[in-house]
Amino acid sequence: MVIVMKSGASLEQINNVIKWVKELGYSPHPSVGVERTVIGAVGDERGKMILKNAEMMSGVEKVVAILKPYKLASRETRVANTVVDVGGVKIGAGNFVVMAGPCAVESEEQIMQSAYIAQKGGAQIMRGGAYKPRTSPYNFQGMEEDGLKLLAQAREKTGMLFATEVVNPGDVDLVESYSDILQIGARNVQNFALLKRVGSSRKPVLLKRGMMTTIEEFLMSAEYILSSGNDNVILCERGIRTFETATRNTLDISAVCVLKELTHLPVIVDPSHSAGNWRYVIPLSKAALAVGADGILVEVHPDPANAFCDGAQSLKAEKFYTLMAELRRMEEALGMRKLQ
Amino acid sequence: MVIVMKSGASLEQINNVIKWVKELGYSPHPSVGVERTVIGAVGDERGKMILKNAEMMSGVEKVVAILKPYKLASRETRVANTVVDVGGVKIGAGNFVVMAGPCAVESEEQIMQSAYIAQKGGAQIMRGGAYKPRTSPYNFQGMEEDGLKLLAQAREKTGMLFATEVVNPGDVDLVESYSDILQIGARNVQNFALLKRVGSSRKPVLLKRGMMTTIEEFLMSAEYILSSGNDNVILCERGIRTFETATRNTLDISAVCVLKELTHLPVIVDPSHSAGNWRYVIPLSKAALAVGADGILVEVHPDPANAFCDGAQSLKAEKFYTLMAELRRMEEALGMRKLQ
Amino acid sequence: MVIVMKSGASLEQINNVIKWVKELGYSPHPSVGVERTVIGAVGDERGKMILKNAEMMSGVEKVVAILKPYKLASRETRVANTVVDVGGVKIGAGNFVVMAGPCAVESEEQIMQSAYIAQKGGAQIMRGGAYKPRTSPYNFQGMEEDGLKLLAQAREKTGMLFATEVVNPGDVDLVESYSDILQIGARNVQNFALLKRVGSSRKPVLLKRGMMTTIEEFLMSAEYILSSGNDNVILCERGIRTFETATRNTLDISAVCVLKELTHLPVIVDPSHSAGNWRYVIPLSKAALAVGADGILVEVHPDPANAFCDGAQSLKAEKFYTLMAELRRMEEALGMRKLQ
Amino acid sequence: MVIVMKSGASLEQINNVIKWVKELGYSPHPSVGVERTVIGAVGDERGKMILKNAEMMSGVEKVVAILKPYKLASRETRVANTVVDVGGVKIGAGNFVVMAGPCAVESEEQIMQSAYIAQKGGAQIMRGGAYKPRTSPYNFQGMEEDGLKLLAQAREKTGMLFATEVVNPGDVDLVESYSDILQIGARNVQNFALLKRVGSSRKPVLLKRGMMTTIEEFLMSAEYILSSGNDNVILCERGIRTFETATRNTLDISAVCVLKELTHLPVIVDPSHSAGNWRYVIPLSKAALAVGADGILVEVHPDPANAFCDGAQSLKAEKFYTLMAELRRMEEALGMRKLQ
């Protein structure tokens, strides 16, 4: 931490801060400037929120944090990319993984058709929600365990593994008994009880950024999972909330670059939820590949006009095949490892 | 819903939409404008997300919602103010209720001192966290049940009832056995599993707005609790996340006016979390009273410089007494019911 | 500035930065921490953007600014409140000034009626736009010089001085020949050519915060005016743009507290533009007084339903009188200097 | 417009609105729903802000706009892409144009070196600022006409045309006498006096989106230029302001898709200002190409560590050559028209 004293702070005030920093077990490094005195507090700052309280003290202007608050998620701790292996599908290994399927599991017919579309297009992993966090209590809340069973049935028929969301710590036992990847949705990115619980699972976790979450907070949420013992975390940028309403959320494409620099964890992009409109999904998926993401999570539905949720942002089969063809062309051009 | 067709939409496209609206059980009301055709879909729109999928259809530009998506929380359903009665303390009855206490329960000494300060100042309800949702897994996570016991002990000594946060549906049984008000924190405003669970409690719920929650979404979260059977919901505006970083969050003071218009539920303000700085807590509390809020939730600590969390935004005893004196003066001036 | 080196930065990288800081005329203060080396650069940092380029250098993680970038606007430079005197009406002297009038000057009849309403209610200053910056080129753009003449006529009849907006540096000569206060609108808060030009005027300047302007940037814009020689600047908080759309903008009421702490300039609030809805104007005006603002700028119109712009946020005469009566009651209760 | 009445509005209130809509020259289309009556107002809504005032009327809940407020900028008016021809360099013709150069013109040597780097890398157009809008009055404000002369000299030597910013309507005569493209910066996107003035120029205009500007407002600003007579407008997405501070701004990459759908004007991306960090410029430029932008505006400097402004986001020569090579590879892969 760096403690910045007010212009005109008295010697007594400065000495009080120095004394207090020492009492907390830190080594104070005062530096007297032309206008202000600045006091560095050297020590391991992580988890020592109390230093921040210096802002209460007389004569103090502000306290500036220097160290990154996450450790296990940081590239400083681990330089090499983490590769998450989901039944042989590698995520984060320089390839581009496509996870595709409907927003929600609605019926046997719908999930089987979706799975065949995903497979025919060349997706490696299937997605589909059985527990749906919905803004309104009056909207479809998901098929719950029946939905998990249908996903398992589709896996049996197609051989494709799947990711599905879990929303309640009390449901993790059940969901992990079916699912290949535990998905944590945007609204639960700071549901710490849930993060701790999936941190003790042996299944990989797909963690979506919240619509209000900074990149640093996002990495702190990953840190909850990592520090609970689960190393297999996949990060997913899915758009943030801004003043712009032309898209459902604003895809923070730069976050992919920033995350690839700060962390060793794989980073994928959800172009469907960020756009909220199927017409933008193809170009945004291509942008995700170009910017260096490790894959996408994309919504595909056999009949979007009758989807129970998010129909407007789901691709029909033909559009999905077009997307996959364009991604393959780009992968070759950029000399990437092939889609497996 | 109002379905707006694209300029130049063909008659066939328009008829397709009309047919589809009918099939969904709505009555279509087309209206042909100079540039565009607009189709109203009459029926109860709530929970009928499928109409929104019209955006997928050929020739459709956009779909605009007309009805409010919440019902039980709406003033249209219930005109008179809901008054939440917490052991005789009335919230929402035209008086101004002060809930005060530390961010977290830290020790017996700290919570007892806090309770005496709150009581001496004239607060009606005590606050204090035993389960702390913290951005970092390395920060103090709360004393859990031991904290609840200390809060109960302070209640016994002072007679003041208390509010405390619950973060996990699995903990509600335990927390409601101690607490007088169940607090749902900003990060859990869309933790729907938790909302449903406190909706089945008989204890009043204090629901904080999320830092990126719109007023409409906030009321939808209240609707989850109300529709699960619990009528006693107190809303709390605690600042939203914006681009401005001079304060921890941006207190959306106008939200109080908007909420008082849209809903019958009581609305209080948390000036401490929104400001993040004790120096702004007094003026913001006065603004909350002036704008028409039903009370405040304010952080008070016997020794902010050594608080385990949020020390910088906590008031010392003397400052809290000053605040209470100023609020009383304003209440009289504005002819409000007295602090009980 | 504080230059934070990356974890694992080499001694050579550290020495390169130290050498470069010296070459720029600063005195480097390195401090070696457990995980990182931090180098303070002591000297007057203002206007020395080049130090910021250290982020380019090998081994550097980030550069953190310590000093405030504004000087003349700062309370550190001038402790006592600036009181702007507009023909005897004092702004910033502990009283609460009300400036009232229509969004735009529309006709002789409309502006005269508005002036009489403002005066009857007890406003001290009149407002009205003759040059209107409008989002659409097809909307009413203002009466220009004819509007200025009508404002001058209303001043003659009522004795009330007025504020009006100027949008083009080329128009300042003309506008200052009529107006008592030069208003700079939110969209022009970083129109630096315009700020410099009004900085050379002898008329007071009413500077509105932009809808995406941080408090620091706002003070830097004031600094442009002050450093061009005009000391009489009144700041106006008028709402910022956020994700919330229930109000036109989000009134950042805390900004008043922050500004009163950081600067000696008077700060007023515009409840009309922030709310965008007349129903919220009265409670927000009361909140402005309670939070410590020096006044309000409020829209009043004799016939809002037929106003050329912003009718929905304008108060009718009766509502304005109610507002003024409530403000007077609060002033007395809070022991403020009376409305002059 | 669609006027939504409150639930429970009386017949008299409804009839009053219908009567008023007629008086304004619109044709009212009432439609009685289960819960609410909705009144469509048919007519050309553009520029008729007065309809919006219905929100003032008794019994009205809200007024919803249906038509797009821009006309000349809309694809509905002009389906085919506008191709802006700058001395033979075509922008918007399916190719990808690179405009490169320093933030500011600093000296003859610096601008000549920059021009040679831009040319060697294969950029088609040069950029460089002679008038610099800076947040602080104490920062370098640009070389003004001397800078324009140096840009003209670089053009003479290299044959590359250039874009440069103009900030004051009073300077347009001078700037257009030198420059090939008139650039309007983000802070001036709603400086309507400036937009009207460059609208009467015969030089193409490069209009940057403001950091607080919605896509609709951005198109309205383009509409100011188009409706003043200048058809040659190039739009530039350069990042918006959000809560995320890891990058200088948040590049709204989806805005490219939305703009390509709504307007016929060419759209380019500025990866340098959005990122604020040279390390992210290469991946973001590739994302811009992949998403369908017509080009980029990128900062290149011979010696970023000593740049007068924005050094941290400028590419060195070698990095720029790498970027250009990668873009060429992608263009081929995607089958785009070659860089000219």
Tab-separated table of C-alpha atoms in Angstrom, chain A:
chain	number	residue	atom	x	y	z
A	1	MET	CA	0.000	0.000	0.000
A	2	VAL	CA	1.011	3.587	-0.537
A	3	ILE	CA	-0.489	6.053	1.942
A	4	VAL	CA	-0.718	9.565	0.517
A	5	MET	CA	-0.806	12.319	3.149
A	6	LYS	CA	-2.748	15.535	2.570
A	7	SER	CA	-0.885	18.598	1.426
A	8	GLY	CA	-0.089	20.403	4.666
A	9	ALA	CA	-0.292	17.319	6.888
A	10	SER	CA	1.522	17.989	10.156
A	11	LEU	CA	4.614	16.102	11.320
A	12	GLU	CA	2.518	14.692	14.138
A	13	GLN	CA	-0.035	13.306	11.721
A	14	ILE	CA	2.715	11.755	9.615
A	15	ASN	CA	4.322	10.183	12.662
A	16	ASN	CA	0.992	8.791	13.836
A	17	VAL	CA	0.531	7.015	10.523
A	18	ILE	CA	4.097	5.661	10.609
A	19	LYS	CA	3.573	4.361	14.133
A	20	TRP	CA	0.284	2.723	13.210
A	21	VAL	CA	1.750	1.052	10.107
A	22	LYS	CA	4.482	-0.435	12.302
A	23	GLU	CA	1.954	-1.695	14.835
A	24	LEU	CA	0.170	-3.564	12.056
A	25	GLY	CA	3.454	-5.369	11.282
A	26	TYR	CA	4.418	-3.442	8.148
A	27	SER	CA	7.587	-1.588	7.397
A	28	PRO	CA	6.897	2.113	6.656
A	29	HIS	CA	8.901	3.900	3.911
A	30	PRO	CA	8.151	7.626	4.082
A	31	SER	CA	9.118	9.803	1.130
A	32	VAL	CA	8.803	13.578	1.457
A	33	GLY	CA	7.732	15.272	-1.773
A	34	VAL	CA	7.453	18.915	-2.748
A	35	GLU	CA	3.745	18.995	-2.043
A	36	ARG	CA	2.975	15.807	-0.181
A	37	THR	CA	4.459	13.080	1.941
A	38	VAL	CA	3.875	9.553	0.748
A	39	ILE	CA	4.340	6.540	3.032
A	40	GLY	CA	4.895	3.123	1.487
A	41	ALA	CA	3.864	0.179	3.696
A	42	VAL	CA	5.994	-2.842	2.810
A	43	GLY	CA	4.824	-6.374	3.667
A	44	ASP	CA	2.455	-8.862	2.161
A	45	GLU	CA	-0.610	-6.724	1.645
A	46	ARG	CA	-2.992	-9.448	0.611
A	47	GLY	CA	-5.887	-9.961	2.950
A	48	LYS	CA	-4.767	-7.082	5.137
A	49	MET	CA	-7.724	-4.848	4.608
A	50	ILE	CA	-6.978	-3.000	7.788
A	51	LEU	CA	-4.282	-0.895	6.104
A	52	LYS	CA	-7.066	0.570	3.993
A	53	ASN	CA	-8.528	2.054	7.187
A	54	ALA	CA	-5.693	4.583	7.159
A	55	GLU	CA	-8.133	6.708	5.162
A	56	MET	CA	-9.846	7.332	8.521
A	57	MET	CA	-6.733	8.829	10.044
A	58	SER	CA	-6.164	12.504	10.461
A	59	GLY	CA	-4.035	14.023	7.688
A	60	VAL	CA	-4.433	11.117	5.263
A	61	GLU	CA	-5.699	11.826	1.750
A	62	LYS	CA	-5.936	8.354	0.253
A	63	VAL	CA	-4.539	4.848	0.277
A	64	VAL	CA	-3.409	3.286	-3.002
A	65	ALA	CA	-3.044	-0.479	-3.420
A	66	ILE	CA	0.040	-1.670	-5.282
A	67	LEU	CA	-0.111	-5.455	-5.195
A	68	LYS	CA	-2.613	-7.543	-7.121
A	69	PRO	CA	-5.121	-9.028	-4.665
A	70	TYR	CA	-5.219	-12.448	-6.377
A	71	LYS	CA	-2.382	-14.914	-6.266
A	72	LEU	CA	-3.252	-18.394	-7.571
A	73	ALA	CA	-4.991	-16.955	-10.624
A	74	SER	CA	-2.033	-14.711	-11.456
A	75	ARG	CA	0.499	-15.289	-14.209
A	76	GLU	CA	3.104	-14.147	-11.716
A	77	THR	CA	2.453	-17.356	-9.804
A	78	ARG	CA	2.140	-19.595	-12.822
A	79	VAL	CA	3.583	-18.481	-16.141
A	80	ALA	CA	2.407	-21.328	-18.405
A	81	ASN	CA	-1.174	-21.481	-19.654
A	82	THR	CA	-3.498	-23.764	-17.742
A	83	VAL	CA	-5.010	-26.296	-20.112
A	84	VAL	CA	-8.349	-27.650	-18.916
A	85	ASP	CA	-8.949	-31.156	-20.213
A	86	VAL	CA	-12.630	-32.099	-20.461
A	87	GLY	CA	-12.681	-35.752	-21.429
A	88	GLY	CA	-9.988	-35.206	-24.007
A	89	VAL	CA	-11.185	-31.822	-25.259
A	90	LYS	CA	-8.396	-29.416	-24.403
A	91	ILE	CA	-9.283	-25.832	-23.532
A	92	GLY	CA	-6.498	-23.275	-23.441
A	93	ALA	CA	-3.989	-25.183	-25.560
A	94	GLY	CA	-3.852	-22.797	-28.506
A	95	ASN	CA	-6.896	-24.285	-30.205
A	96	PHE	CA	-10.379	-22.741	-30.422
A	97	VAL	CA	-13.127	-24.690	-28.697
A	98	VAL	CA	-16.804	-24.264	-29.571
A	99	MET	CA	-19.473	-25.058	-26.964
A	100	ALA	CA	-22.951	-24.908	-28.461
A	101	GLY	CA	-26.542	-25.610	-27.525
A	102	PRO	CA	-29.787	-24.010	-26.405
A	103	CYS	CA	-30.256	-21.559	-23.552
A	104	ALA	CA	-32.525	-24.032	-21.733
A	105	VAL	CA	-33.355	-27.714	-21.966
A	106	GLU	CA	-37.025	-27.696	-22.961
A	107	SER	CA	-37.870	-31.244	-24.073
A	108	GLU	CA	-36.289	-34.468	-25.256
A	109	GLU	CA	-36.885	-33.594	-28.877
A	110	GLN	CA	-35.462	-30.100	-28.546
A	111	ILE	CA	-32.281	-31.159	-26.756
A	112	MET	CA	-31.629	-34.087	-29.094
A	113	GLN	CA	-32.060	-31.904	-32.161
A	114	SER	CA	-29.794	-29.272	-30.627
A	115	ALA	CA	-27.147	-31.866	-29.882
A	116	TYR	CA	-27.182	-33.167	-33.443
A	117	ILE	CA	-26.886	-29.638	-34.819
A	118	ALA	CA	-23.985	-28.881	-32.481
A	119	GLN	CA	-22.246	-32.101	-33.462
A	120	LYS	CA	-22.864	-31.753	-37.202
A	121	GLY	CA	-21.454	-28.220	-37.098
A	122	GLY	CA	-18.344	-29.451	-35.342
A	123	ALA	CA	-18.810	-28.157	-31.798
A	124	GLN	CA	-16.769	-30.069	-29.239
A	125	ILE	CA	-18.975	-29.501	-26.204
A	126	MET	CA	-22.718	-29.127	-25.733
A	127	ARG	CA	-24.425	-26.573	-23.504
A	128	GLY	CA	-27.954	-26.333	-22.086
A	129	GLY	CA	-29.531	-25.024	-18.878
A	130	ALA	CA	-31.574	-27.153	-16.492
A	131	TYR	CA	-31.605	-24.539	-13.700
A	132	LYS	CA	-32.415	-21.117	-15.131
A	133	PRO	CA	-31.825	-17.957	-13.113
A	134	ARG	CA	-34.532	-15.666	-14.507
A	135	THR	CA	-35.169	-12.026	-13.694
A	136	SER	CA	-38.881	-12.760	-13.280
A	137	PRO	CA	-40.364	-15.413	-10.972
A	138	TYR	CA	-43.086	-15.867	-13.603
A	139	ASN	CA	-40.692	-17.006	-16.334
A	140	PHE	CA	-39.671	-20.598	-17.097
A	141	GLN	CA	-37.254	-21.680	-14.349
A	142	GLY	CA	-35.839	-24.801	-16.005
A	143	MET	CA	-36.569	-28.552	-15.987
A	144	GLU	CA	-34.124	-29.160	-13.102
A	145	GLU	CA	-33.142	-32.818	-12.680
A	146	ASP	CA	-35.284	-33.889	-15.638
A	147	GLY	CA	-33.235	-31.514	-17.747
A	148	LEU	CA	-29.980	-33.011	-16.458
A	149	LYS	CA	-31.229	-36.454	-17.454
A	150	LEU	CA	-32.007	-35.287	-20.976
A	151	LEU	CA	-28.541	-33.761	-21.291
A	152	ALA	CA	-27.020	-37.058	-20.143
A	153	GLN	CA	-29.130	-38.894	-22.696
A	154	ALA	CA	-27.939	-36.586	-25.477
A	155	ARG	CA	-24.347	-37.186	-24.368
A	156	GLU	CA	-24.921	-40.924	-24.564
A	157	LYS	CA	-26.287	-40.682	-28.093
A	158	THR	CA	-23.748	-38.227	-29.512
A	159	GLY	CA	-20.702	-38.756	-27.365
A	160	MET	CA	-20.517	-35.004	-26.730
A	161	LEU	CA	-19.750	-33.856	-23.193
A	162	PHE	CA	-21.767	-30.971	-21.789
A	163	ALA	CA	-21.686	-27.907	-19.560
A	164	THR	CA	-24.693	-26.888	-17.486
A	165	GLU	CA	-25.348	-24.224	-14.872
A	166	VAL	CA	-25.660	-24.705	-11.138
A	167	VAL	CA	-27.220	-21.915	-9.051
A	168	ASN	CA	-27.510	-23.226	-5.506
A	169	PRO	CA	-24.730	-24.682	-3.338
A	170	GLY	CA	-27.289	-27.274	-2.252
A	171	ASP	CA	-27.657	-28.525	-5.842
A	172	VAL	CA	-23.959	-29.060	-6.624
A	173	ASP	CA	-23.934	-32.704	-5.531
A	174	LEU	CA	-26.709	-33.469	-7.944
A	175	VAL	CA	-25.468	-31.399	-10.867
A	176	GLU	CA	-21.895	-32.679	-10.694
A	177	SER	CA	-23.198	-36.244	-10.781
A	178	TYR	CA	-24.468	-35.530	-14.320
A	179	SER	CA	-22.486	-32.677	-15.809
A	180	ASP	CA	-19.002	-32.588	-17.333
A	181	ILE	CA	-18.512	-28.887	-16.664
A	182	LEU	CA	-20.141	-26.864	-13.865
A	183	GLN	CA	-21.193	-23.488	-15.184
A	184	ILE	CA	-21.478	-20.502	-12.832
A	185	GLY	CA	-23.662	-17.828	-14.372
A	186	ALA	CA	-23.056	-14.099	-14.475
A	187	ARG	CA	-25.475	-13.341	-11.632
A	188	ASN	CA	-23.627	-15.758	-9.343
A	189	VAL	CA	-20.080	-14.543	-10.008
A	190	GLN	CA	-19.945	-13.217	-6.447
A	191	ASN	CA	-22.089	-15.913	-4.859
A	192	PHE	CA	-19.155	-16.904	-2.691
A	193	ALA	CA	-20.911	-19.828	-0.996
A	194	LEU	CA	-21.438	-21.332	-4.440
A	195	LEU	CA	-17.866	-20.589	-5.554
A	196	LYS	CA	-16.435	-22.310	-2.489
A	197	ARG	CA	-18.647	-25.336	-3.088
A	198	VAL	CA	-17.655	-25.815	-6.751
A	199	GLY	CA	-14.080	-25.199	-5.647
A	200	SER	CA	-14.283	-28.503	-3.800
A	201	SER	CA	-15.659	-30.340	-6.865
A	202	ARG	CA	-13.432	-32.315	-9.203
A	203	LYS	CA	-15.356	-31.149	-12.248
A	204	PRO	CA	-14.040	-28.212	-14.312
A	205	VAL	CA	-15.792	-24.905	-13.672
A	206	LEU	CA	-16.875	-22.467	-16.381
A	207	LEU	CA	-17.073	-19.104	-14.604
A	208	LYS	CA	-18.922	-16.299	-16.334
A	209	ARG	CA	-18.044	-12.709	-15.683
A	210	GLY	CA	-20.842	-10.756	-14.053
A	211	MET	CA	-22.352	-7.870	-15.894
A	212	MET	CA	-21.086	-5.584	-13.158
A	213	THR	CA	-17.780	-7.285	-12.402
A	214	THR	CA	-14.404	-5.676	-12.995
A	215	ILE	CA	-11.650	-7.844	-14.392
A	216	GLU	CA	-9.928	-7.738	-11.006
A	217	GLU	CA	-13.079	-8.854	-9.176
A	218	PHE	CA	-13.584	-11.574	-11.795
A	219	LEU	CA	-10.119	-12.930	-11.036
A	220	MET	CA	-10.863	-12.728	-7.300
A	221	SER	CA	-13.918	-14.919	-7.904
A	222	ALA	CA	-11.727	-17.400	-9.786
A	223	GLU	CA	-9.365	-17.200	-6.802
A	224	TYR	CA	-12.191	-18.426	-4.540
A	225	ILE	CA	-12.491	-21.577	-6.666
A	226	LEU	CA	-8.739	-22.099	-7.022
A	227	SER	CA	-8.078	-21.561	-3.327
A	228	SER	CA	-10.786	-24.112	-2.506
A	229	GLY	CA	-8.784	-26.717	-4.408
A	230	ASN	CA	-10.138	-26.806	-7.956
A	231	ASP	CA	-7.532	-25.812	-10.567
A	232	ASN	CA	-9.730	-26.296	-13.622
A	233	VAL	CA	-11.353	-22.939	-14.124
A	234	ILE	CA	-12.391	-21.576	-17.527
A	235	LEU	CA	-13.191	-17.856	-17.615
A	236	CYS	CA	-15.951	-16.534	-19.856
A	237	GLU	CA	-16.401	-12.930	-20.986
A	238	ARG	CA	-20.102	-12.444	-21.764
A	239	GLY	CA	-20.612	-8.717	-21.940
A	240	ILE	CA	-20.897	-6.044	-19.296
A	241	ARG	CA	-23.641	-3.587	-18.523
A	242	THR	CA	-23.067	-0.081	-19.824
A	243	PHE	CA	-25.220	2.848	-20.882
A	244	GLU	CA	-25.514	1.416	-24.424
A	245	THR	CA	-28.751	-0.470	-25.034
A	246	ALA	CA	-28.396	-1.335	-28.733
A	247	THR	CA	-26.999	-4.685	-27.609
A	248	ARG	CA	-28.169	-6.645	-24.574
A	249	ASN	CA	-24.756	-6.189	-22.983
A	250	THR	CA	-21.520	-4.629	-24.217
A	251	LEU	CA	-19.028	-7.345	-25.162
A	252	ASP	CA	-15.756	-6.291	-23.527
A	253	ILE	CA	-13.531	-7.813	-26.166
A	254	SER	CA	-10.448	-6.128	-24.688
A	255	ALA	CA	-11.023	-8.096	-21.497
A	256	VAL	CA	-9.777	-11.157	-23.362
A	257	CYS	CA	-6.397	-9.460	-23.983
A	258	VAL	CA	-6.187	-8.195	-20.429
A	259	LEU	CA	-7.096	-11.572	-18.938
A	260	LYS	CA	-4.608	-13.438	-21.142
A	261	GLU	CA	-1.946	-11.120	-19.765
A	262	LEU	CA	-2.933	-11.284	-16.090
A	263	THR	CA	-3.867	-14.929	-15.715
A	264	HIS	CA	-2.877	-18.395	-16.942
A	265	LEU	CA	-6.495	-19.583	-17.057
A	266	PRO	CA	-8.260	-20.162	-20.393
A	267	VAL	CA	-10.658	-17.445	-21.566
A	268	ILE	CA	-13.669	-17.963	-23.782
A	269	VAL	CA	-16.334	-15.586	-25.083
A	270	ASP	CA	-20.139	-15.804	-25.074
A	271	PRO	CA	-21.243	-13.785	-28.110
A	272	SER	CA	-24.924	-14.721	-27.689
A	273	HIS	CA	-25.612	-13.171	-24.288
A	274	SER	CA	-23.489	-10.135	-24.999
A	275	ALA	CA	-25.261	-9.364	-28.275
A	276	GLY	CA	-28.771	-10.500	-27.398
A	277	ASN	CA	-29.375	-10.744	-31.151
A	278	TRP	CA	-28.441	-13.635	-33.431
A	279	ARG	CA	-27.466	-11.287	-36.272
A	280	TYR	CA	-24.355	-10.157	-34.384
A	281	VAL	CA	-23.241	-13.591	-33.216
A	282	ILE	CA	-21.217	-14.561	-36.304
A	283	PRO	CA	-19.078	-11.408	-36.511
A	284	LEU	CA	-18.538	-11.348	-32.738
A	285	SER	CA	-17.439	-14.996	-32.749
A	286	LYS	CA	-14.894	-14.197	-35.428
A	287	ALA	CA	-13.679	-11.246	-33.395
A	288	ALA	CA	-13.303	-13.555	-30.383
A	289	LEU	CA	-11.075	-15.872	-32.392
A	290	ALA	CA	-9.050	-12.982	-33.820
A	291	VAL	CA	-8.463	-11.362	-30.435
A	292	GLY	CA	-7.022	-14.561	-28.975
A	293	ALA	CA	-9.828	-16.220	-27.027
A	294	ASP	CA	-9.648	-19.960	-26.383
A	295	GLY	CA	-13.173	-20.599	-27.603
A	296	ILE	CA	-16.799	-19.535	-27.586
A	297	LEU	CA	-20.005	-20.526	-25.842
A	298	VAL	CA	-22.778	-20.026	-28.357
A	299	GLU	CA	-26.547	-20.468	-28.321
A	300	VAL	CA	-28.043	-22.714	-30.994
A	301	HIS	CA	-31.699	-23.780	-31.145
A	302	PRO	CA	-33.621	-25.904	-33.650
A	303	ASP	CA	-36.572	-23.453	-33.571
A	304	PRO	CA	-35.639	-20.082	-32.061
A	305	ALA	CA	-39.056	-18.495	-32.626
A	306	ASN	CA	-40.563	-20.941	-30.149
A	307	ALA	CA	-37.677	-21.106	-27.667
A	308	PHE	CA	-38.689	-20.769	-24.008
A	309	CYS	CA	-35.920	-18.241	-23.480
A	310	ASP	CA	-33.430	-16.147	-25.427
A	311	GLY	CA	-34.839	-17.137	-28.813
A	312	ALA	CA	-33.814	-13.811	-30.307
A	313	GLN	CA	-30.133	-14.479	-29.683
A	314	SER	CA	-30.027	-18.143	-30.774
A	315	LEU	CA	-28.639	-19.321	-34.108
A	316	LYS	CA	-30.618	-21.670	-36.315
A	317	ALA	CA	-28.838	-24.734	-37.641
A	318	GLU	CA	-27.865	-23.220	-41.004
A	319	LYS	CA	-26.457	-20.082	-39.446
A	320	PHE	CA	-24.452	-22.171	-37.013
A	321	TYR	CA	-22.925	-24.192	-39.847
A	322	THR	CA	-21.976	-20.952	-41.609
A	323	LEU	CA	-20.330	-19.712	-38.413
A	324	MET	CA	-18.309	-22.908	-38.022
A	325	ALA	CA	-17.124	-22.792	-41.629
A	326	GLU	CA	-15.934	-19.212	-41.216
A	327	LEU	CA	-14.132	-19.999	-37.976
A	328	ARG	CA	-12.311	-22.891	-39.625
A	329	ARG	CA	-11.155	-20.678	-42.438
A	330	MET	CA	-9.779	-18.175	-39.931
A	331	GLU	CA	-8.045	-20.818	-37.863
A	332	GLU	CA	-6.171	-21.980	-40.902
A	333	ALA	CA	-5.246	-18.466	-41.916
A	334	LEU	CA	-3.926	-17.702	-38.469
A	335	GLY	CA	-2.053	-21.006	-38.291
A	336	MET	CA	-3.914	-22.151	-35.178
A	337	ARG	CA	-4.225	-25.714	-33.992
A	338	LYS	CA	-7.196	-27.274	-35.710
A	339	LEU	CA	-10.579	-27.742	-34.141
A	340	GLN	CA	-10.296	-31.183	-32.675
